[in-house]
CSV table of C-alpha atoms in Angstrom, one decimal:
chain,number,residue,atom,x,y,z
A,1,UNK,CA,-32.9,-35.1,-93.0
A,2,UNK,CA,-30.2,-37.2,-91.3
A,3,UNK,CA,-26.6,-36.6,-91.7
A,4,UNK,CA,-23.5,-38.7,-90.5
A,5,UNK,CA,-20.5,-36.1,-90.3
A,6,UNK,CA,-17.4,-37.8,-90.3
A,7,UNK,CA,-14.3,-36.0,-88.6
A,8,UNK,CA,-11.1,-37.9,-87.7
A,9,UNK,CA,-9.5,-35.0,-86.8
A,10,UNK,CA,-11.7,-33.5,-84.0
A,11,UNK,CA,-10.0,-30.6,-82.8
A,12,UNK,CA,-9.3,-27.1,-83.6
A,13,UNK,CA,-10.8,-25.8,-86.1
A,14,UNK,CA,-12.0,-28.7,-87.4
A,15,UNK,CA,-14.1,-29.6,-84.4
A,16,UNK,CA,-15.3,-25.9,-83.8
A,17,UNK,CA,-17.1,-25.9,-87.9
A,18,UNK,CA,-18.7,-29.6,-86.8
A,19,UNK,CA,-20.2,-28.9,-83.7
A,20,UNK,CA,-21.2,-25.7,-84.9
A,21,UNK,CA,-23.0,-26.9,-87.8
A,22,UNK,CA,-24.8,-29.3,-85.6
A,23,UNK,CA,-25.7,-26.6,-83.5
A,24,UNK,CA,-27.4,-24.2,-85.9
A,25,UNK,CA,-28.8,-26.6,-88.5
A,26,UNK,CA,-32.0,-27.5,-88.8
A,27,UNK,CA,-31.8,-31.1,-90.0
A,28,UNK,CA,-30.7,-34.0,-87.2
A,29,UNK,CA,-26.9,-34.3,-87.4
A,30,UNK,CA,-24.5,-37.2,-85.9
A,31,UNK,CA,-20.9,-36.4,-85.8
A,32,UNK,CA,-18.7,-39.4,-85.9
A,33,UNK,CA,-15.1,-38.4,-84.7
A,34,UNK,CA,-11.8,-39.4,-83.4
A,35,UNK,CA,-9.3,-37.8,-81.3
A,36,UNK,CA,-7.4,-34.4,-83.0
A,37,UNK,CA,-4.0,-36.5,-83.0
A,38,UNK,CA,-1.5,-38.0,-85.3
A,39,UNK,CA,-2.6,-36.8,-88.2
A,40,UNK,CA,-0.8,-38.5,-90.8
A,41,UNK,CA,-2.4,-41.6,-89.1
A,42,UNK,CA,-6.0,-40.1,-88.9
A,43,UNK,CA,-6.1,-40.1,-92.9
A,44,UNK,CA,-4.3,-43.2,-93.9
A,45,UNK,CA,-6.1,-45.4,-91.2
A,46,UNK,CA,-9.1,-43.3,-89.5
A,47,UNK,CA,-11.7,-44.9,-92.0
A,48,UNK,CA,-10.8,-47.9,-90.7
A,49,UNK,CA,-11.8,-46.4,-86.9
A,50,UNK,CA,-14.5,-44.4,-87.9
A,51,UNK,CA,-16.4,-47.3,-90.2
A,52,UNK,CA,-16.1,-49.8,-86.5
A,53,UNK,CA,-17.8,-47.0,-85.0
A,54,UNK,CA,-20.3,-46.4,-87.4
A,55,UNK,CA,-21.5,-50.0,-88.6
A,56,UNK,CA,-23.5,-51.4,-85.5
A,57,UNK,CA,-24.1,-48.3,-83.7
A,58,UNK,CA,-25.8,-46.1,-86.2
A,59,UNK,CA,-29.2,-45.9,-88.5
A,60,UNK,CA,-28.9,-45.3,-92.4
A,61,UNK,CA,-28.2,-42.0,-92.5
A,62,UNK,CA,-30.0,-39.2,-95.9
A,63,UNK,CA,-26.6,-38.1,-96.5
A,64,UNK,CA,-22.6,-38.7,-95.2
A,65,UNK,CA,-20.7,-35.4,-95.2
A,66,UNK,CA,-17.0,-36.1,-95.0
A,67,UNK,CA,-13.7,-33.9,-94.4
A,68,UNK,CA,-10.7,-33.8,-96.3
A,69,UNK,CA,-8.7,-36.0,-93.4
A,70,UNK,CA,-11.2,-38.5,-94.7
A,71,UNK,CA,-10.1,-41.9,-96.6
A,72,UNK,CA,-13.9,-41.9,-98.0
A,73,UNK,CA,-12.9,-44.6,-100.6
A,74,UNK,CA,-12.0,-47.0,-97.5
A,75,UNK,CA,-15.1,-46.1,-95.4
A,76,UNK,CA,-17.3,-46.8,-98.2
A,77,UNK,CA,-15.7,-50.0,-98.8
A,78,UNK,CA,-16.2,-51.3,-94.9
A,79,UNK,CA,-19.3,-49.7,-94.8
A,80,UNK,CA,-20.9,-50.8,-98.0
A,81,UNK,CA,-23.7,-52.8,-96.6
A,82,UNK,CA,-25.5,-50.4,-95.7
A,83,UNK,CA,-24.0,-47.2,-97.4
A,84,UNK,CA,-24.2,-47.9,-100.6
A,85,UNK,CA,-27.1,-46.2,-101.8
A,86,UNK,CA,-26.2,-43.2,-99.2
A,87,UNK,CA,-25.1,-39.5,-101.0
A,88,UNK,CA,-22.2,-38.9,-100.0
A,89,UNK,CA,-20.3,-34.9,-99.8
A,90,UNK,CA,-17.2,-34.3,-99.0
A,91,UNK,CA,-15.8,-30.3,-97.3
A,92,UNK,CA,-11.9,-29.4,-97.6
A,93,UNK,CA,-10.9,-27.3,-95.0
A,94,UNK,CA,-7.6,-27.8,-96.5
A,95,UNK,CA,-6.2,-30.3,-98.9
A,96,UNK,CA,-2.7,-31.9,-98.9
A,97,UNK,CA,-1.9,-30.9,-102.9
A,98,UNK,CA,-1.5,-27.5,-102.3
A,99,UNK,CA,-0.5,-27.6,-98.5
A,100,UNK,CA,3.1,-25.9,-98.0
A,101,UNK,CA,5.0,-29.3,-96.3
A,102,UNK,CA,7.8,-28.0,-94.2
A,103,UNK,CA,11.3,-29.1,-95.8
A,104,UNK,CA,12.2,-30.8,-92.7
A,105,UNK,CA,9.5,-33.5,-93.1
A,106,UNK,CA,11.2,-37.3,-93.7
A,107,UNK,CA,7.8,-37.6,-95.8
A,108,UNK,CA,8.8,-35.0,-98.6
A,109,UNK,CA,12.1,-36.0,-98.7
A,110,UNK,CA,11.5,-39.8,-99.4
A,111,UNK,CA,8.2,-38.6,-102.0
A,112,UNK,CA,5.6,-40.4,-99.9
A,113,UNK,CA,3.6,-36.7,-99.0
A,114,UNK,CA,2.0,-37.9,-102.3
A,115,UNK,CA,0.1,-40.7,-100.7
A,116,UNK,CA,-2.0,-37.9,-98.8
A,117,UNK,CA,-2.7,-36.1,-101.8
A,118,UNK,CA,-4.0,-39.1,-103.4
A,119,UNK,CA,-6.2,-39.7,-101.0
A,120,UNK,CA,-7.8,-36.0,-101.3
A,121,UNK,CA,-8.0,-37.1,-104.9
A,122,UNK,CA,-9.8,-40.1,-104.6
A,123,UNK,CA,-12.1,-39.1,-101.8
A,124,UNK,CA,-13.5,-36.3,-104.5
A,125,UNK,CA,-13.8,-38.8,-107.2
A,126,UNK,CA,-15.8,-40.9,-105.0
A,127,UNK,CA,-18.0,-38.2,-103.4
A,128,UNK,CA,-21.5,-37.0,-105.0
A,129,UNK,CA,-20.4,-33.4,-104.2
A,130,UNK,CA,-16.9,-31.8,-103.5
A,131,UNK,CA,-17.7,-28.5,-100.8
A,132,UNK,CA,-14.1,-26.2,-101.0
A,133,UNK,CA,-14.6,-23.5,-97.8
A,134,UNK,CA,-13.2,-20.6,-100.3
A,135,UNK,CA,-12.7,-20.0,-104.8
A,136,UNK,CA,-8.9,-19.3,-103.9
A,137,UNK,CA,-8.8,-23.0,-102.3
A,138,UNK,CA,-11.6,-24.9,-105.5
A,139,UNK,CA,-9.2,-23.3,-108.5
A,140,UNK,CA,-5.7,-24.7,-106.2
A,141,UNK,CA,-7.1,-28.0,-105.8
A,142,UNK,CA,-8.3,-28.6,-109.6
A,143,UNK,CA,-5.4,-26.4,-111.0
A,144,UNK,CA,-2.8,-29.0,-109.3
A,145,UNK,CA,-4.2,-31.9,-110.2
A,146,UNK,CA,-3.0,-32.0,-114.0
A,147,UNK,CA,0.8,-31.7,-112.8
A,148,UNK,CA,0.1,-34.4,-110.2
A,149,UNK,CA,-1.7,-37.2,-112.1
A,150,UNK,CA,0.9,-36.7,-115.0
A,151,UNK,CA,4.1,-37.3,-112.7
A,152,UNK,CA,2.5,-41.3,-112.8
A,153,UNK,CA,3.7,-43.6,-115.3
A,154,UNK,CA,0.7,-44.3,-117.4
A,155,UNK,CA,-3.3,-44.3,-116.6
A,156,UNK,CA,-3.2,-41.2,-115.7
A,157,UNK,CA,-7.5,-40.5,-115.6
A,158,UNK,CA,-6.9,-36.6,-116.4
A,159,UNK,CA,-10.4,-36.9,-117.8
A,160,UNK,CA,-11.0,-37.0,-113.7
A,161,UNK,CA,-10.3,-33.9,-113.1
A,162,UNK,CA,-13.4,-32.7,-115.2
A,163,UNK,CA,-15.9,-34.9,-113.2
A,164,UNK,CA,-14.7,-33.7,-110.2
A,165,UNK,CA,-14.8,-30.1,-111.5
A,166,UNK,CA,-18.4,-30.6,-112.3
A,167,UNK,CA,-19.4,-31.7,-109.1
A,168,UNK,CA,-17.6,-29.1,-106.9
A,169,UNK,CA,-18.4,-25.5,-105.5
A,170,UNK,CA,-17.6,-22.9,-102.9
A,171,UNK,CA,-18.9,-23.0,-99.3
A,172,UNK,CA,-17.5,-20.8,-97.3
A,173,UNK,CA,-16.5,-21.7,-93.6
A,174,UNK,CA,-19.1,-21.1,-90.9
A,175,UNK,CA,-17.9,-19.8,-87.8
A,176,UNK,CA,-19.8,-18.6,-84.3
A,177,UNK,CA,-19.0,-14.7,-84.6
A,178,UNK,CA,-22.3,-13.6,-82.8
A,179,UNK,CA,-20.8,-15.4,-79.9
A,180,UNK,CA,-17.9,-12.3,-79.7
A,181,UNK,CA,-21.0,-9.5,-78.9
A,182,UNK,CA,-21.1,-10.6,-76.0
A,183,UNK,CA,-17.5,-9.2,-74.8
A,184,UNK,CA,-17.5,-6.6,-76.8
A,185,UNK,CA,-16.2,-3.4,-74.6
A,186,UNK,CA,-18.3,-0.5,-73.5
A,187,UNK,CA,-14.9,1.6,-73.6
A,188,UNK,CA,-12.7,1.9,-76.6
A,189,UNK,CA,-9.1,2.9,-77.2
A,190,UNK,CA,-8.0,1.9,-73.7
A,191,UNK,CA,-4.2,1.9,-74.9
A,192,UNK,CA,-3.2,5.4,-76.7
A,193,UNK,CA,-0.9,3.4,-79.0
A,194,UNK,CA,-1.9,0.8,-81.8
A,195,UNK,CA,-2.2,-2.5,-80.6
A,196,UNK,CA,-1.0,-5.3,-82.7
A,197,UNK,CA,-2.5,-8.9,-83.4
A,198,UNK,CA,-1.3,-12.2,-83.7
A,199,UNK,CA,-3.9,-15.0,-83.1
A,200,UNK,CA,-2.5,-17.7,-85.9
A,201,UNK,CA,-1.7,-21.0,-85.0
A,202,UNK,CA,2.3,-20.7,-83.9
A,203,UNK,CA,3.6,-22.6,-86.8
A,204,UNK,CA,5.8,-22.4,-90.0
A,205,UNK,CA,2.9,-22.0,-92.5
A,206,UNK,CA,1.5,-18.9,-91.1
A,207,UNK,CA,5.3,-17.5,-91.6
A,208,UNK,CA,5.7,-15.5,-88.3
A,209,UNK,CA,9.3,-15.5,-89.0
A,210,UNK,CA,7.8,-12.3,-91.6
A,211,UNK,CA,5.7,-10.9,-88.8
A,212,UNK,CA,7.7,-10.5,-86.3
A,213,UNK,CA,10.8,-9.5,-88.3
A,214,UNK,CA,8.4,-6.5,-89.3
A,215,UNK,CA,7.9,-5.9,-86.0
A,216,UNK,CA,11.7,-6.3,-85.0
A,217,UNK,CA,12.4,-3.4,-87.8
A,218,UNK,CA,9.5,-1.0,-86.6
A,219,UNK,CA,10.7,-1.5,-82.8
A,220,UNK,CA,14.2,-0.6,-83.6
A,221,UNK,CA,13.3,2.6,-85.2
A,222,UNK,CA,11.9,3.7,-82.2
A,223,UNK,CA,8.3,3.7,-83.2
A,224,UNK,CA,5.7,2.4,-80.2
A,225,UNK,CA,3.0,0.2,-80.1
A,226,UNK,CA,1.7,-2.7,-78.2
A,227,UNK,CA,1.4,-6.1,-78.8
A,228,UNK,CA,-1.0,-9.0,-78.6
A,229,UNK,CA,-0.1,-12.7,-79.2
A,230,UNK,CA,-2.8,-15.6,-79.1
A,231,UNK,CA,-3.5,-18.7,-81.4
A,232,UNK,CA,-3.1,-22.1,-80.5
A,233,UNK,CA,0.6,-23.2,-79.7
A,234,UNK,CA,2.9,-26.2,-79.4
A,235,UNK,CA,6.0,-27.7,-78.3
A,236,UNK,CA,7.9,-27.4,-81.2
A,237,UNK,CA,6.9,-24.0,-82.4
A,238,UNK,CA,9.2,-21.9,-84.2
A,239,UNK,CA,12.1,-20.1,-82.4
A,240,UNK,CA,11.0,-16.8,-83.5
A,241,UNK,CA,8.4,-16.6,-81.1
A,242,UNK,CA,10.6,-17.3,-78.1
A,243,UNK,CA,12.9,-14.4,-79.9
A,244,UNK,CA,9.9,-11.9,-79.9
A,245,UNK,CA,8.6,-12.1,-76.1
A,246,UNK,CA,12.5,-11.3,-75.2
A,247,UNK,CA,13.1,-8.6,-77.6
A,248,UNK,CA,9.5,-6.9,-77.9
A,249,UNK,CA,9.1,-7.1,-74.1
A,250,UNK,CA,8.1,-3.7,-73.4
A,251,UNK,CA,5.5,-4.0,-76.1
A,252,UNK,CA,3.5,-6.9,-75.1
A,253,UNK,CA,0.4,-6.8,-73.4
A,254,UNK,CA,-0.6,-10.5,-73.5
A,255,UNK,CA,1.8,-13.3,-75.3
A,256,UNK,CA,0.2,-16.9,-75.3
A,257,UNK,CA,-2.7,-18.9,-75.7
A,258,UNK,CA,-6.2,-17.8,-74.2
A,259,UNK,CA,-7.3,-20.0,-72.2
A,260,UNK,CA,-11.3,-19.3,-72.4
A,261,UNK,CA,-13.0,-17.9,-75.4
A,262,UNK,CA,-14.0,-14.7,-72.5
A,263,UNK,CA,-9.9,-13.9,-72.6
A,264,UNK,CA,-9.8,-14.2,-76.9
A,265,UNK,CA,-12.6,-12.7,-77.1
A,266,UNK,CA,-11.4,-9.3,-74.8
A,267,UNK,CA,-7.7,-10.0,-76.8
A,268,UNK,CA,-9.7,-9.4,-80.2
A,269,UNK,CA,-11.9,-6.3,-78.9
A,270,UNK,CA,-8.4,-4.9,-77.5
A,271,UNK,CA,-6.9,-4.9,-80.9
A,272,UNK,CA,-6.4,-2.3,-83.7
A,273,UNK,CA,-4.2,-4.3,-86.0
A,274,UNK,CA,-3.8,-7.4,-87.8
A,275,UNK,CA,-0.5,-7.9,-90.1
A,276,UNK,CA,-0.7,-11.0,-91.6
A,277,UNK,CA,2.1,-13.4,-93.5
A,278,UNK,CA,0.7,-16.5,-93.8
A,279,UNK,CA,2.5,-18.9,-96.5
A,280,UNK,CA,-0.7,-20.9,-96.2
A,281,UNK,CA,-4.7,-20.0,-95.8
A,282,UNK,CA,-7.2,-21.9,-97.9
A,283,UNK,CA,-9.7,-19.4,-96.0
A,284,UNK,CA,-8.1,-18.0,-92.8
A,285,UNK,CA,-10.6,-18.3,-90.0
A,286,UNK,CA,-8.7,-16.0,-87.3
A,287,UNK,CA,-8.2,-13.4,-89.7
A,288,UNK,CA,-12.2,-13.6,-89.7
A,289,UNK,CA,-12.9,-13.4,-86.3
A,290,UNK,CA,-10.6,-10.8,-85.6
A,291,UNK,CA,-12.5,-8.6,-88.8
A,292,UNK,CA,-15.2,-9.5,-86.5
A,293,UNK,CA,-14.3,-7.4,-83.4
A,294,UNK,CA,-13.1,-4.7,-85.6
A,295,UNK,CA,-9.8,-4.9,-86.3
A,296,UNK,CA,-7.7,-3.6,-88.9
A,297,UNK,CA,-6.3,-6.7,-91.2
A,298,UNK,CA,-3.1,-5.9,-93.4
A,299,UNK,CA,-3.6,-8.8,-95.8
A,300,UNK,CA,-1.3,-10.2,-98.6
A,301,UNK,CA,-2.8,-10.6,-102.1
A,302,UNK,CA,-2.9,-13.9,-102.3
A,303,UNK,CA,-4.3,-16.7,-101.1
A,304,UNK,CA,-8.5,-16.8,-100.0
A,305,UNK,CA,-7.9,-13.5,-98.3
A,306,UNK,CA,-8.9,-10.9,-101.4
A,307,UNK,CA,-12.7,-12.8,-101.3
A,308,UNK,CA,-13.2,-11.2,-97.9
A,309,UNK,CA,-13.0,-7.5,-98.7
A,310,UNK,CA,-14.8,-6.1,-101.8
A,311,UNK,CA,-12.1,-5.1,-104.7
A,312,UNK,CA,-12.9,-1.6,-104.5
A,313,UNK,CA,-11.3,-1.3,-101.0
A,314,UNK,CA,-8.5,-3.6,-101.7
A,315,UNK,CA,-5.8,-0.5,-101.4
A,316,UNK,CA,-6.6,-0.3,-97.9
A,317,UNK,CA,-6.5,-3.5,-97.0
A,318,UNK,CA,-4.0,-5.2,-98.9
A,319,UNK,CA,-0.2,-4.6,-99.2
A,320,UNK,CA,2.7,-5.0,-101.4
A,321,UNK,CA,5.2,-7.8,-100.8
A,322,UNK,CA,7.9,-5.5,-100.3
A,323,UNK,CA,6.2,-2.6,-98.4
A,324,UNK,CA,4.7,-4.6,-95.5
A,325,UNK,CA,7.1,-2.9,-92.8
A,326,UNK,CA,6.1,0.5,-94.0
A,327,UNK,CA,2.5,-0.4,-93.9
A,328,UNK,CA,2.7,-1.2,-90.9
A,329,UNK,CA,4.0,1.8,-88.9
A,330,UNK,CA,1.9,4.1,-91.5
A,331,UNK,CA,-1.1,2.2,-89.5
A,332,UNK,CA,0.0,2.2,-86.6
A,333,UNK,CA,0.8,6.1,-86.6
A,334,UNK,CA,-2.7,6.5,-87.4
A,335,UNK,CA,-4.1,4.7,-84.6
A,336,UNK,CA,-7.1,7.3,-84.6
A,337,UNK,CA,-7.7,6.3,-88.1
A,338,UNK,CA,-7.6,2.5,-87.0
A,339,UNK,CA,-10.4,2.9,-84.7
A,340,UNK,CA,-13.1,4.0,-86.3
A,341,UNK,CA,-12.8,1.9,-89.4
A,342,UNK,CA,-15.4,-0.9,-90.2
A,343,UNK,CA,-14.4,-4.1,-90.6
A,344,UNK,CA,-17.0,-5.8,-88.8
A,345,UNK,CA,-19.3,-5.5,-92.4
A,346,UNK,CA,-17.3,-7.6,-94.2
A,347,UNK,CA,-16.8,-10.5,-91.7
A,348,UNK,CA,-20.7,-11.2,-90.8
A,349,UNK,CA,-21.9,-13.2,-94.0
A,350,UNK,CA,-19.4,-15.9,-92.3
A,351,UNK,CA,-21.6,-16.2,-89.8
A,352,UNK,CA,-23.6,-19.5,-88.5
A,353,UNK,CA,-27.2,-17.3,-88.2
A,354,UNK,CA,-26.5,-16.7,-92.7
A,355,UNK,CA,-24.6,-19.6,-93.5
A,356,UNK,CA,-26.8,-22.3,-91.6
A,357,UNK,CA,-29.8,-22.3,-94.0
A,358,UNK,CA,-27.2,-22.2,-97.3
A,359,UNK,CA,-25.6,-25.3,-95.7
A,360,UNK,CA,-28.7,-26.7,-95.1
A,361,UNK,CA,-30.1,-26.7,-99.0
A,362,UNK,CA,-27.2,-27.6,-99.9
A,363,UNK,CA,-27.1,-30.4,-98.3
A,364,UNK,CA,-31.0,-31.4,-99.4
A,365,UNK,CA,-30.5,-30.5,-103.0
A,366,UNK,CA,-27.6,-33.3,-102.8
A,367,UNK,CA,-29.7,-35.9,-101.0
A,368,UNK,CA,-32.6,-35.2,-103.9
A,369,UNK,CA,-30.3,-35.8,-106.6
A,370,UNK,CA,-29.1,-39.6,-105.1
């Protein structure tokens, strides 16, 4: 079959699940995107863009397959000549009812962050099928929508949140991890102490103020270790990072973004130890990848993250809110420990080579039922 995937937001992560998808499926797939910029702008005028581009230059389509930066309601409306008979699916990566806005945003302040949210909400009600990449991220997304369709006057269309219910299930992400074995060392342990992870995005949500505070206290009591710090970064990151490459200087063997997938890839191998803070992860991608290449992940219990590890092991994975610090150095004076744990195991069902063919009757099953 033929499927138009439509992507305003083509970058990041966003860009890597597309292209990958193209890559490994076995049905004929056209991505329709624009640039990875503005994206306020993207979802309230990116249908607009993306239905130019799609009217005179494509064929019908079996199936559109939209993200969440989508305004499918206004696509669909310019495009109705020749979609209108056309399944249509929609994937959150993320979704702007649940998504923690930072406090300093002119949008929250003057109530207009609802706009985005409603435009989530009516892309699902207009969709055949509603994908959600984790069960953490489907139950956040239906479990908000009561509060947020009663704050309107009157009209309300709670019965909606059944039909969209009905029509929605889990996909997980897909990500290239097979592509890491290829830089995966010959040598292990090359550092005698643990060495520590970051590779988030450098922004508020994933809360590195908590990380590197963590790693503030643990420094000052004298405990070594080293350090690692990737992800994608910006110019108006958080101070806190500029704080940590001053005061954890003598710890850090790499600070900043990798500049080829070679260098993440070694910066992954290297490590022994992922701490993570994040305020938001609707499924938490890095955290993946680095589970990947073997490293330890302290994880919160919250969020998408307990779906990754079986229950059973969740003591050794997962850590109390108020017990992160002492996590922490109990891990990292047990690097031996550290290194010959498994992680790997639990990562691998996120990969392209399994998810590919789930995708891809997924996808057929929805074009059958038009």
């Amino acid at each position: 079959m033929t499927i138009l995937l439509l992507e305003p937001f083509f970058t990041g992560s966003h860009k890597k699940w597309a292209e990958d998808y193209k890559q490994f499926s076995q049905h004929q797939i056209e991505i329709l995107s624009l640039s990875g910029s503005h994206w306020k702008w993207r979802m309230h005028g990116g249908a607009i863009s993306l239905a130019q581009l799609a009217v005179p230059a494509l064929q019908k389509p079996d199936l559109i397959l939209a993200t969440d930066m989508v305004d499918l309601n206004l696509f669909l409306s310019l495009t109705r000549s020749w979609s209108f008979n056309i399944p249509v699916a929609i994937y959150f990566h993320e979704n702007q009812l649940n998504y923690p806005w930072s406090s300093t945003d002119a949008d929250v302040r003057l109530k207009r962050d609802n706009h985005y949210a409603f435009i989530n909400y009516t892309s699902a009600l207009a969709a055949n099928h509603v994908f959600f990449n984790s069960s953490y991220h489907q139950q956040a997304f239906l479990n908000e929508l009561p509060k947020f369709l009663k704050a309107f006057p009157d009209h309300q269309n709670l019965s909606t949140i059944q039909t969209i219910t009905q029509k929605s299930s889990v996909l997980p992400l897909g990500l290239n991890l097979k592509k890491f074995d290829a830089h995966k060392p010959t040598k292990w342990g090359e550092h005698k102490r643990a060495v520590i992870l970051w590779n988030h995005r450098w922004e508020y949500d994933k809360n590195p103020e908590r990380f590197f505070n963590a790693l503030f206290e643990i420094a000052d009591r004298g405990i070594d270790f080293k350090l690692i710090v990737s992800g994608e970064n910006y110019d108006k990151r958080p101070p806190v990072f500029d704080q940590a490459k001053e005061r954890l200087a003598e710890h850090i063997l790499h600070f900043g973004y990798a500049e080829s997938f070679e260098q993440y890839a070694k910066w992954l191998w290297m490590s022994d130890l992922l701490p993570v803070t994040s305020n938001q992860d609707f499924f938490g991608s890095s955290v993946i990848e680095a589970m990947y290449c073997n490293v330890v992940p302290l994880l919160p219990k919250r969020l998408a993250f307990p779906e990754h590890i079986p229950q059973q092991f969740h003591p050794t994975f997962f850590y109390d809110e108020d017990d992160l610090v002492n996590k922490i150095q109990h891990r990292i004076m047990d690097v031996k420990y550290l290194r010959v744990m498994n992680t790997h195991q639990y990562a691998v069902k996120y990969d392209w080579h399994t998810l590919a063919p789930i995708y891809d009757h997924q996808m057929e099953q929805i074009g059958l039922a038009k």
